[in-house]
């Protein structure tokens, strides 16, 4: 039995079988080929080599444009190595003389290289052999691409154990087969953690060396409440966690009674509770948990895992389904937030560049303004959907007022175009922006005059303000929503919007953390948006407090100078009444 501790990312306790997910895990099968198939196998090898050349050329050109010629020269050298006679001759010889299939022939050559290059005394030759091995793997990848172990091969009841999961990986996950995620990287606001909560799948992140200590098929207990996994548990441990699982399920069932009650304090101050979603199937789940709308519809997933852009018709149908499912409540569509950790392959292939710091690079509204035709297609689809229910538009990653004005100009063009096509839409559709950069928060008084609402994206706002990578598990201790600088930005943003008569929501993970619910109420937040599974406990806290109490707590928090002091204050004041929620949903 092995017990590992990481960061609790999505609540729940489950039991399952480990599925180690590695991108470079190959299934290389050996079989003999006939003499008549030798030419075809060699042709397949040459085709894979040519494909690898194309990939390396594209990477080299992107690096030359986005970084420096010095780095690009590394890939120029790799292109020369693709013509190295050793690799070509040895593989061809095994196919021709030994009648081995091309994948196995290449794999054998690479294995010989792998075993021998570490023993070479000449450093230059040793490094050259390593380069050949790496390039050979790229060719092998092309040859066995269709045979790679992928998430589509996962068995029901599996716990995915990975170094990390990209957004495109998680978009392939079949919830009916996956019971939990475990990753070595990531923090509580990493994309993997957010999606796990959205899908209501327990998750633990930041588990160092998990892929080395857990084996395929191991029985795992995943405790997403405390950030613990247990591999191959003893009978005593199984019984202990079976009891904990029952207690958590009873707690969740107790909160379900709040589903149809309003998020209203005891002194009748009303706020809105909405859900964050990114997959269409999450919309109905959000409604079941008592969501009064979709406060954040992440739209970028229709653009991932494909070679072509989605059509206007495809976008429209998906958005229409979301609007009709959540009706009579509203849907706030966040326009494309591609870039950062969500890479648009089709844009890469049409001129995109590798960025050295993508989270500060061409992402979200910056990318949309550089590709207005892609942006206009999405705006048309959202506007067309607006005649089927309450729809609002929200622009991510705003850092200056010029971006807002350019967006409004493009939106006006799209509206004129639809009018010309005699297509009905909501001409008074609300336009909001996300406040997730320090510059936007500091200019909230100016930006509030330009738009109809704000939604505070605390995940990025904290990351950018505190200069902390939110996906780096080694820096998780510095990622503090309770940092006094963050509280001041929140207060100033909310007050600036209210002075202009605009409402303010929050769709970052801070909105779903029960430790901060009363504080945010006291700051005047109008809407809380979160994963559907978090709605009942946040609603319970709101309904059990008063606005006067919340304002007094917020004022007291602003007298403190350290994040630890703020959190200690919250725990001292709230643990007596809400300790069971804070402990049970520990974030």
Coordinates of C-alpha atoms in Angstrom, one line a residue:
X1 CA 0.0 0.0 0.0
X2 CA 1.3 3.5 -1.0
X3 CA -0.2 6.8 0.2
X4 CA 0.6 9.9 -1.8
X5 CA -0.4 13.5 -0.9
X6 CA -1.0 16.3 -3.4
X7 CA -3.4 19.2 -3.8
X8 CA -7.2 18.6 -3.5
X9 CA -8.7 19.8 -6.9
X10 CA -12.2 18.4 -7.1
X11 CA -14.2 17.0 -4.2
X12 CA -15.3 13.4 -3.8
X13 CA -14.0 10.0 -2.8
X14 CA -13.9 7.2 -5.4
X15 CA -12.3 3.8 -6.0
X16 CA -10.9 2.7 -9.4
X17 CA -8.2 1.2 -11.5
X18 CA -5.1 3.2 -12.5
X19 CA -4.7 4.1 -16.2
X20 CA -1.3 5.6 -16.8
X21 CA -1.6 8.0 -19.6
X22 CA 1.6 8.9 -21.4
X23 CA 1.7 10.7 -24.8
X24 CA 4.7 8.8 -25.9
X25 CA 3.6 5.3 -25.0
X26 CA 3.6 3.2 -28.1
X27 CA 2.2 -0.2 -29.1
X28 CA 4.9 -1.6 -31.4
X29 CA 4.0 -5.0 -32.6
X30 CA 6.3 -7.4 -34.5
X31 CA 5.3 -9.4 -37.5
X32 CA 7.0 -10.9 -40.5
X33 CA 6.2 -9.4 -43.9
X34 CA 6.3 -11.2 -47.2
X35 CA 8.8 -10.4 -49.9
X36 CA 6.1 -8.8 -52.0
X37 CA 5.4 -6.3 -49.2
X38 CA 9.0 -5.2 -48.7
X39 CA 8.7 -2.3 -51.1
X40 CA 5.5 -1.1 -49.5
X41 CA 7.0 -1.1 -46.0
X42 CA 10.1 0.8 -47.2
X43 CA 7.8 3.3 -49.0
X44 CA 5.9 3.7 -45.7
X45 CA 9.1 4.4 -43.9
X46 CA 10.1 7.0 -46.4
X47 CA 6.7 8.7 -46.1
X48 CA 7.1 8.8 -42.3
X49 CA 10.5 10.4 -42.7
X50 CA 9.1 13.0 -45.1
X51 CA 6.3 13.8 -42.7
X52 CA 8.9 14.2 -39.9
X53 CA 10.9 16.6 -42.1
X54 CA 7.8 18.7 -42.7
X55 CA 7.0 18.9 -38.9
X56 CA 10.6 19.9 -38.0
X57 CA 10.7 22.5 -40.8
X58 CA 7.5 24.0 -39.5
X59 CA 8.9 24.1 -35.9
X60 CA 12.2 25.6 -37.1
X61 CA 10.4 28.4 -39.0
X62 CA 8.1 29.1 -36.1
X63 CA 11.0 29.3 -33.7
X64 CA 12.9 31.5 -36.1
X65 CA 10.0 33.9 -36.2
X66 CA 9.1 33.8 -32.6
X67 CA 12.4 33.3 -30.8
X68 CA 15.8 33.5 -32.4
X69 CA 17.9 32.1 -35.3
X70 CA 20.2 30.5 -32.8
X71 CA 17.4 28.2 -31.6
X72 CA 16.1 27.7 -35.1
X73 CA 19.6 26.3 -36.1
X74 CA 19.1 23.4 -33.7
X75 CA 16.2 22.2 -35.9
X76 CA 18.2 22.9 -39.1
X77 CA 20.7 20.4 -37.7
X78 CA 17.9 17.9 -37.0
X79 CA 16.8 18.2 -40.6
X80 CA 20.3 17.2 -41.7
X81 CA 20.2 14.2 -39.3
X82 CA 17.0 12.9 -40.9
X83 CA 19.2 12.2 -43.9
X84 CA 21.8 10.3 -41.8
X85 CA 22.7 7.1 -43.6
X86 CA 22.9 5.0 -40.3
X87 CA 19.2 5.4 -39.5
X88 CA 18.0 5.0 -43.1
X89 CA 20.3 2.2 -44.0
X90 CA 19.8 0.2 -40.8
X91 CA 16.0 0.3 -40.9
X92 CA 15.8 -0.4 -44.6
X93 CA 18.2 -3.4 -44.2
X94 CA 16.0 -4.9 -41.5
X95 CA 12.9 -4.6 -43.7
X96 CA 14.6 -5.9 -46.8
X97 CA 16.9 -8.7 -45.3
X98 CA 15.0 -9.7 -42.1
X99 CA 11.4 -9.1 -43.4
X100 CA 10.4 -7.2 -40.3
X101 CA 7.5 -4.7 -40.3
X102 CA 8.6 -1.1 -40.6
X103 CA 7.5 0.0 -37.0
X104 CA 9.4 -2.9 -35.4
X105 CA 12.5 -2.4 -37.6
X106 CA 12.7 1.2 -36.6
X107 CA 12.0 0.4 -32.9
X108 CA 14.8 -2.1 -32.9
X109 CA 17.3 0.4 -34.3
X110 CA 16.2 3.0 -31.8
X111 CA 16.6 0.5 -28.9
X112 CA 20.2 -0.3 -30.0
X113 CA 20.9 3.4 -30.1
X114 CA 19.3 3.9 -26.7
X115 CA 21.5 1.2 -25.1
X116 CA 24.7 2.2 -26.7
X117 CA 24.9 6.0 -26.8
X118 CA 25.4 6.4 -23.0
X119 CA 28.6 4.3 -23.3
X120 CA 30.2 6.4 -26.0
X121 CA 33.3 8.3 -24.8
X122 CA 33.3 11.0 -27.5
X123 CA 30.9 13.7 -26.4
X124 CA 30.2 14.9 -29.9
X125 CA 29.3 11.5 -31.2
X126 CA 27.3 10.8 -28.0
X127 CA 25.2 13.9 -28.5
X128 CA 24.7 13.2 -32.2
X129 CA 23.5 9.7 -31.4
X130 CA 21.0 11.2 -28.9
X131 CA 19.7 13.5 -31.6
X132 CA 19.3 10.6 -34.0
X133 CA 17.3 8.7 -31.3
X134 CA 15.0 11.7 -30.7
X135 CA 14.3 12.1 -34.4
X136 CA 13.8 8.4 -34.8
X137 CA 11.1 8.6 -32.2
X138 CA 9.3 11.3 -34.2
X139 CA 9.3 9.0 -37.2
X140 CA 8.0 6.2 -35.1
X141 CA 5.3 8.5 -33.7
X142 CA 4.1 9.1 -37.3
X143 CA 4.2 5.4 -38.1
X144 CA 2.2 4.2 -35.1
X145 CA 0.1 7.3 -34.6
X146 CA -3.2 5.4 -35.0
X147 CA -2.0 2.7 -32.5
X148 CA -1.0 5.0 -29.7
X149 CA -2.6 4.3 -26.3
X150 CA -5.1 7.1 -26.1
X151 CA -7.9 8.1 -23.8
X152 CA -10.4 6.5 -26.2
X153 CA -9.0 3.1 -25.1
X154 CA -9.8 3.6 -21.5
X155 CA -11.8 1.0 -19.5
X156 CA -14.8 1.9 -17.4
X157 CA -13.9 2.6 -13.7
X158 CA -10.5 4.1 -14.6
X159 CA -8.5 6.7 -12.7
X160 CA -6.3 8.6 -15.2
X161 CA -2.8 9.0 -13.8
X162 CA -0.7 11.4 -15.9
X163 CA 2.1 13.9 -15.6
X164 CA -0.3 16.5 -16.9
X165 CA -3.4 16.7 -19.1
X166 CA -3.7 19.3 -21.8
X167 CA -7.1 20.9 -22.5
X168 CA -7.2 18.8 -25.7
X169 CA -6.6 15.6 -23.7
X170 CA -9.4 16.4 -21.2
X171 CA -11.8 17.2 -24.0
X172 CA -11.5 13.6 -25.1
X173 CA -12.4 12.1 -21.7
X174 CA -15.5 10.0 -21.5
X175 CA -17.1 10.7 -18.2
X176 CA -18.9 7.3 -18.2
X177 CA -15.5 5.6 -18.0
X178 CA -13.3 7.9 -15.9
X179 CA -13.9 8.1 -12.2
X180 CA -11.0 10.4 -11.2
X181 CA -8.0 12.4 -12.4
X182 CA -4.5 12.3 -10.8
X183 CA -1.8 14.5 -12.2
X184 CA 1.8 15.3 -11.2
X185 CA 1.5 18.9 -12.3
X186 CA -1.1 21.6 -11.9
X187 CA -2.6 23.5 -9.1
X188 CA -6.2 24.0 -7.8
X189 CA -6.9 26.5 -10.6
X190 CA -5.2 24.6 -13.4
X191 CA -7.4 23.6 -16.4
X192 CA -7.4 20.0 -15.3
X193 CA -8.8 20.9 -11.9
X194 CA -11.4 23.2 -13.3
X195 CA -12.7 20.6 -15.8
X196 CA -12.7 17.9 -13.1
X197 CA -15.0 20.0 -11.0
X198 CA -17.2 20.9 -14.0
X199 CA -17.5 17.2 -14.8
X200 CA -18.0 16.4 -11.1
X201 CA -15.1 14.0 -11.2
X202 CA -12.8 13.8 -8.1
X203 CA -9.3 15.0 -8.8
X204 CA -5.9 15.3 -7.0
X205 CA -3.2 17.4 -8.7
X206 CA 0.4 18.3 -7.8
X207 CA 1.2 14.7 -6.9
X208 CA 5.0 14.4 -7.5
X209 CA 6.2 11.2 -9.1
X210 CA 2.7 9.7 -9.2
X211 CA 3.4 8.1 -12.6
X212 CA 6.5 6.4 -11.2
X213 CA 4.9 5.0 -8.1
X214 CA 1.6 3.9 -9.5
X215 CA 1.3 1.1 -12.1
X216 CA -1.3 0.4 -14.7
X217 CA -4.1 -1.5 -13.2
X218 CA -3.3 -0.7 -9.5
X219 CA -6.4 -0.3 -7.3
X220 CA -6.6 3.3 -6.2
X221 CA -8.5 5.3 -3.6
X222 CA -8.8 9.0 -4.7
X223 CA -9.7 11.4 -2.0
X224 CA -10.4 14.7 -3.8
X225 CA -11.4 16.3 -0.5
X226 CA -8.0 16.0 1.2
X227 CA -5.7 15.6 -1.9
X228 CA -4.7 12.0 -1.1
X229 CA -4.5 8.8 -3.2
X230 CA -3.9 5.4 -1.8
X231 CA -2.5 2.7 -4.2
X232 CA -3.4 -1.0 -3.5
X233 CA -5.0 -0.2 -0.1
X234 CA -5.3 -2.6 2.8
X235 CA -8.7 -4.0 3.8
X236 CA -8.7 -1.6 6.8
X237 CA -8.0 1.4 4.6
X238 CA -10.7 0.3 2.2
X239 CA -13.2 0.1 5.0
X240 CA -12.1 3.5 6.4
X241 CA -12.6 5.2 3.0
X242 CA -15.9 3.4 2.4
X243 CA -17.2 5.1 5.5
X244 CA -15.8 8.5 4.5
X245 CA -17.5 8.1 1.1
X246 CA -20.8 7.5 2.7
X247 CA -20.5 10.6 5.0
X248 CA -19.6 12.8 2.0
X249 CA -22.5 11.5 -0.1
X250 CA -24.9 12.1 2.9
X251 CA -23.5 15.7 3.1
X252 CA -24.2 16.3 -0.6
X253 CA -27.7 14.8 -0.4
X254 CA -28.5 17.2 2.5
X255 CA -27.6 20.2 0.5
X256 CA -29.7 19.1 -2.5
X257 CA -32.8 20.4 -0.7
X258 CA -31.6 24.0 -1.5
X259 CA -31.8 23.5 -5.3
X260 CA -34.9 25.6 -5.9
X261 CA -34.4 28.2 -3.2
X262 CA -33.0 31.6 -4.0
X263 CA -29.5 32.8 -3.0
X264 CA -30.8 35.3 -0.5
X265 CA -29.3 36.3 2.9
X266 CA -31.4 36.3 6.1
X267 CA -31.9 40.1 5.7
X268 CA -33.3 39.5 2.2
X269 CA -30.2 40.6 0.1
X270 CA -30.4 38.7 -3.1
X271 CA -27.5 37.6 -5.4
X272 CA -27.4 35.4 -8.4
X273 CA -25.9 31.9 -8.5
X274 CA -24.8 30.7 -11.9
X275 CA -22.6 27.9 -13.4
X276 CA -19.4 27.8 -15.3
X277 CA -19.5 25.3 -18.2
X278 CA -17.5 24.3 -21.3
X279 CA -19.2 21.2 -22.6
X280 CA -22.9 21.3 -23.7
X281 CA -23.7 18.3 -21.4
X282 CA -22.8 20.3 -18.3
X283 CA -25.6 22.8 -18.9
X284 CA -28.4 20.4 -17.8
X285 CA -26.2 19.3 -14.8
X286 CA -25.8 22.9 -13.8
X287 CA -29.6 23.4 -13.8
X288 CA -30.1 20.3 -11.7
X289 CA -27.8 21.8 -9.0
X290 CA -29.9 25.0 -8.9
X291 CA -27.9 27.3 -11.3
X292 CA -29.9 30.5 -12.2
X293 CA -28.0 30.8 -15.5
X294 CA -24.7 30.1 -17.1
X295 CA -22.3 32.8 -15.8
X296 CA -19.4 31.5 -18.0
X297 CA -19.8 29.5 -21.1
X298 CA -16.2 28.7 -22.3
X299 CA -16.5 28.5 -26.1
X300 CA -13.0 27.5 -27.1
X301 CA -13.5 23.7 -26.9
X302 CA -15.2 23.5 -30.2
X303 CA -12.0 24.8 -31.8
X304 CA -9.7 22.1 -30.3
X305 CA -8.9 18.6 -31.4
X306 CA -9.7 19.3 -35.1
X307 CA -7.9 20.4 -38.2
X308 CA -10.5 22.9 -39.4
X309 CA -12.4 25.8 -37.8
X310 CA -16.0 25.1 -36.8
X311 CA -18.6 26.6 -39.1
X312 CA -21.1 29.3 -38.2
X313 CA -23.9 26.7 -38.4
X314 CA -22.1 24.3 -36.0
X315 CA -21.4 27.0 -33.5
X316 CA -25.0 28.3 -33.8
X317 CA -26.6 24.8 -33.1
X318 CA -24.4 24.2 -30.1
X319 CA -25.1 27.6 -28.6
X320 CA -28.8 27.3 -29.3
X321 CA -28.9 24.0 -27.4
X322 CA -27.3 25.7 -24.4
X323 CA -29.7 28.6 -24.4
X324 CA -32.8 26.5 -24.7
X325 CA -31.6 24.0 -22.1
X326 CA -31.0 26.7 -19.4
X327 CA -34.0 28.8 -20.3
X328 CA -35.6 30.9 -18.8
X329 CA -32.2 31.8 -17.3
X330 CA -29.4 33.6 -19.2
X331 CA -26.3 32.3 -20.8
X332 CA -23.1 34.5 -20.8
X333 CA -21.0 33.4 -23.8
X334 CA -17.3 34.2 -23.3
X335 CA -15.8 34.7 -26.7
X336 CA -12.7 32.7 -27.8
X337 CA -10.0 32.4 -25.1
X338 CA -7.6 30.4 -27.3
X339 CA -3.9 30.6 -26.7
X340 CA -2.2 30.1 -23.3
X341 CA -2.7 26.4 -22.5
X342 CA -5.3 26.0 -25.2
X343 CA -3.4 25.9 -28.5
X344 CA -5.3 26.3 -31.8
X345 CA -3.6 23.9 -34.2
X346 CA -5.3 25.3 -37.3
X347 CA -4.0 28.7 -36.4
X348 CA -0.5 27.4 -35.9
X349 CA -0.6 25.9 -39.3
X350 CA -1.8 29.2 -40.9
X351 CA 0.9 31.4 -39.6
X352 CA 0.8 31.1 -35.8
X353 CA 4.1 31.2 -33.9
X354 CA 5.5 29.3 -30.9
X355 CA 5.5 31.8 -28.1
X356 CA 8.1 31.8 -25.3
X357 CA 5.4 32.9 -22.8
X358 CA 2.0 32.1 -24.2
X359 CA 0.0 33.2 -21.1
X360 CA 1.3 36.7 -21.8
X361 CA 1.1 36.3 -25.5
X362 CA -1.4 36.2 -28.4
X363 CA -4.5 34.8 -26.6
X364 CA -8.2 35.6 -26.1
X365 CA -9.3 39.0 -27.4
X366 CA -5.7 39.7 -28.8
X367 CA -5.9 36.7 -31.0
X368 CA -9.5 37.5 -32.0
X369 CA -8.6 41.0 -33.1
X370 CA -5.8 39.7 -35.2
X371 CA -8.1 37.2 -36.8
X372 CA -11.3 39.2 -37.2
X373 CA -12.9 36.7 -39.7
X374 CA -12.7 34.0 -37.1
X375 CA -14.1 36.3 -34.4
X376 CA -16.9 37.5 -36.7
X377 CA -18.0 34.0 -37.3
X378 CA -18.4 33.4 -33.6
X379 CA -20.1 36.7 -33.0
X380 CA -22.6 36.0 -35.7
X381 CA -23.4 32.6 -34.2
X382 CA -23.9 34.0 -30.7
X383 CA -26.1 36.9 -32.0
X384 CA -28.2 34.5 -34.0
X385 CA -28.8 32.4 -30.8
X386 CA -30.0 35.5 -28.9
X387 CA -33.5 35.2 -30.4
X388 CA -34.0 31.9 -28.6
X389 CA -33.4 33.1 -25.0
X390 CA -31.4 35.4 -22.8
X391 CA -27.9 35.8 -24.2
X392 CA -25.0 38.0 -23.1
X393 CA -21.5 38.4 -24.6
X394 CA -18.4 38.6 -22.5
X395 CA -14.9 39.4 -23.8
X396 CA -11.8 37.8 -22.1
X397 CA -8.3 39.1 -21.3
X398 CA -9.1 42.8 -21.7
X399 CA -6.1 44.9 -20.8
X400 CA -7.0 48.3 -22.2
X401 CA -10.0 50.3 -23.4
X402 CA -8.9 50.3 -27.0
X403 CA -9.6 46.5 -27.1
X404 CA -13.1 47.1 -25.9
X405 CA -13.8 49.8 -28.5
X406 CA -12.3 47.7 -31.3
X407 CA -14.6 44.8 -30.2
X408 CA -17.6 47.0 -30.2
X409 CA -16.8 48.2 -33.7
X410 CA -16.5 44.6 -35.0
X411 CA -19.8 43.7 -33.2
X412 CA -21.5 46.6 -34.9
X413 CA -20.3 45.4 -38.3
X414 CA -21.6 41.9 -37.6
X415 CA -25.0 43.3 -36.5
X416 CA -25.3 45.3 -39.8
X417 CA -24.4 42.1 -41.7
X418 CA -27.1 40.1 -40.0
X419 CA -29.6 42.9 -40.6
X420 CA -28.7 42.8 -44.3
X421 CA -29.4 39.0 -44.2
X422 CA -32.7 39.7 -42.4
X423 CA -31.7 37.5 -39.5
X424 CA -33.3 38.4 -36.2
X425 CA -31.2 38.9 -33.0
X426 CA -31.2 40.8 -29.8
X427 CA -30.1 44.3 -30.8
X428 CA -29.7 45.3 -27.1
X429 CA -27.6 42.3 -26.2
X430 CA -25.5 43.0 -23.1
X431 CA -21.8 43.2 -23.6
X432 CA -19.4 42.6 -20.7
X433 CA -15.8 42.0 -20.1
X434 CA -13.7 39.8 -17.8
X435 CA -11.6 41.6 -15.3
X436 CA -8.6 39.3 -15.1
X437 CA -5.6 41.6 -15.7
X438 CA -4.3 44.1 -13.1
X439 CA -4.6 46.9 -15.7
X440 CA -8.3 46.2 -16.3
X441 CA -8.9 46.2 -12.5
X442 CA -7.1 49.5 -12.1
X443 CA -9.0 51.0 -15.0
X444 CA -12.4 49.6 -13.9
X445 CA -13.9 53.1 -13.6
X446 CA -13.1 53.9 -17.3
X447 CA -14.0 50.4 -18.6
X448 CA -17.3 50.4 -16.7
X449 CA -18.5 53.3 -18.9
X450 CA -17.9 51.2 -22.0
X451 CA -19.7 48.0 -21.1
X452 CA -22.8 46.6 -19.4
X453 CA -21.2 44.3 -16.8
X454 CA -18.0 42.9 -15.4
X455 CA -17.1 39.3 -14.5
X456 CA -14.0 38.9 -12.4
X457 CA -11.7 36.1 -13.5
X458 CA -9.8 35.6 -10.3
X459 CA -7.7 32.7 -11.6
X460 CA -5.7 34.9 -14.0
X461 CA -6.1 38.0 -12.0
X462 CA -4.3 36.4 -9.1
X463 CA -1.7 34.8 -11.4
X464 CA -0.9 38.1 -13.1
X465 CA -1.1 40.3 -10.0
X466 CA 1.1 38.1 -7.8
X467 CA 3.4 36.9 -10.7
X468 CA 2.6 33.2 -9.8
X469 CA 2.1 30.5 -12.4
X470 CA -1.2 29.0 -11.3
X471 CA -0.4 25.7 -12.9
X472 CA 3.0 25.3 -11.1
X473 CA 2.5 23.0 -8.1
X474 CA 5.8 24.2 -6.6
X475 CA 4.4 27.8 -6.3
X476 CA 0.9 26.8 -5.1
X477 CA 1.7 28.2 -1.6
X478 CA 2.1 31.7 -3.2
X479 CA -1.2 31.6 -5.1
X480 CA -3.4 33.3 -2.5
X481 CA -6.8 34.7 -3.2
X482 CA -6.7 36.2 0.3
X483 CA -3.6 38.4 -0.5
X484 CA -4.4 42.0 0.5
X485 CA -3.5 43.2 -3.0
X486 CA -6.1 40.9 -4.5
X487 CA -8.8 42.1 -2.0
X488 CA -8.1 45.7 -2.9
X489 CA -8.4 45.1 -6.6
X490 CA -11.7 43.3 -6.0
X491 CA -13.1 46.1 -3.9
X492 CA -12.0 48.8 -6.3
X493 CA -13.5 46.9 -9.3
X494 CA -16.8 46.3 -7.7
X495 CA -17.2 49.9 -6.4
X496 CA -16.2 51.4 -9.8
X497 CA -18.8 49.3 -11.6
X498 CA -21.5 50.1 -9.1
X499 CA -20.8 53.8 -9.4
X500 CA -21.7 53.5 -13.1
X501 CA -24.8 51.4 -12.3
X502 CA -23.2 48.2 -13.7
X503 CA -23.4 44.7 -12.1
X504 CA -20.4 42.6 -11.2
X505 CA -20.0 38.8 -11.2
X506 CA -17.2 36.5 -10.5
X507 CA -16.4 33.4 -12.5
X508 CA -13.0 32.5 -11.1
X509 CA -12.5 29.7 -8.6
X510 CA -12.6 32.1 -5.7
X511 CA -16.4 32.3 -6.2
X512 CA -16.7 28.6 -5.4
X513 CA -14.5 28.6 -2.3
X514 CA -16.8 28.6 0.8
X515 CA -14.0 30.3 2.9
X516 CA -14.5 33.5 0.9
X517 CA -18.3 33.6 0.3
X518 CA -19.2 35.9 3.1
X519 CA -16.3 38.2 2.4
X520 CA -17.3 38.5 -1.3
X521 CA -20.9 39.2 -0.2
X522 CA -19.5 42.0 2.0
X523 CA -17.6 43.5 -0.9
X524 CA -20.9 43.8 -2.9
X525 CA -20.5 41.0 -5.5
X526 CA -23.7 40.6 -7.4
X527 CA -23.3 37.2 -9.1
X528 CA -21.3 34.1 -8.1
X529 CA -20.6 31.7 -10.9
X530 CA -18.9 28.3 -10.4
X531 CA -18.9 24.6 -11.3
X532 CA -22.4 23.2 -10.7
X533 CA -21.3 20.8 -8.0
X534 CA -20.2 23.8 -5.8
X535 CA -23.6 25.7 -6.0
X536 CA -25.4 24.0 -3.1
X537 CA -22.8 24.7 -0.4
X538 CA -22.3 28.3 -1.5
X539 CA -26.1 28.8 -1.5
X540 CA -26.2 27.3 2.0
X541 CA -23.7 29.9 3.3
X542 CA -25.4 32.8 1.7
X543 CA -28.8 31.8 3.1
X544 CA -27.4 31.4 6.6
X545 CA -25.8 34.9 6.9
X546 CA -26.8 38.6 6.7
X547 CA -25.5 41.4 4.5
X548 CA -24.6 43.4 7.6
X549 CA -22.5 40.6 9.0
X550 CA -20.8 40.2 5.6
X551 CA -19.9 43.9 5.3
X552 CA -18.5 44.0 8.9
X553 CA -16.3 41.0 8.1
X554 CA -15.1 42.6 4.8
X555 CA -14.1 45.8 6.7
X556 CA -12.2 43.8 9.3
X557 CA -10.3 41.9 6.5
X558 CA -9.1 45.2 5.1
X559 CA -7.3 46.1 8.4
X560 CA -5.0 43.0 7.9
X561 CA -1.7 43.0 6.0
X562 CA -1.1 39.3 5.4
X563 CA -2.9 36.6 3.4
X564 CA -2.6 34.2 6.4
X565 CA -4.2 36.7 8.7
X566 CA -7.2 37.1 6.3
X567 CA -7.7 33.4 6.1
X568 CA -7.4 33.0 9.8
X569 CA -10.0 35.7 10.3
X570 CA -12.4 33.9 7.9
X571 CA -11.9 30.5 9.7
X572 CA -12.4 32.0 13.1
X573 CA -15.6 33.8 12.2
X574 CA -17.1 31.1 10.0
X575 CA -16.0 27.7 11.3
X576 CA -18.6 27.6 14.1
X577 CA -21.5 27.7 11.6
X578 CA -19.9 26.6 8.3
X579 CA -17.0 24.4 9.4
X580 CA -18.7 21.3 8.1
X581 CA -18.8 22.9 4.6
X582 CA -15.3 24.3 4.7
X583 CA -13.8 21.0 5.8
X584 CA -16.0 18.8 3.6
X585 CA -15.3 20.8 0.4
X586 CA -11.7 21.8 1.3
X587 CA -10.2 23.8 -1.5

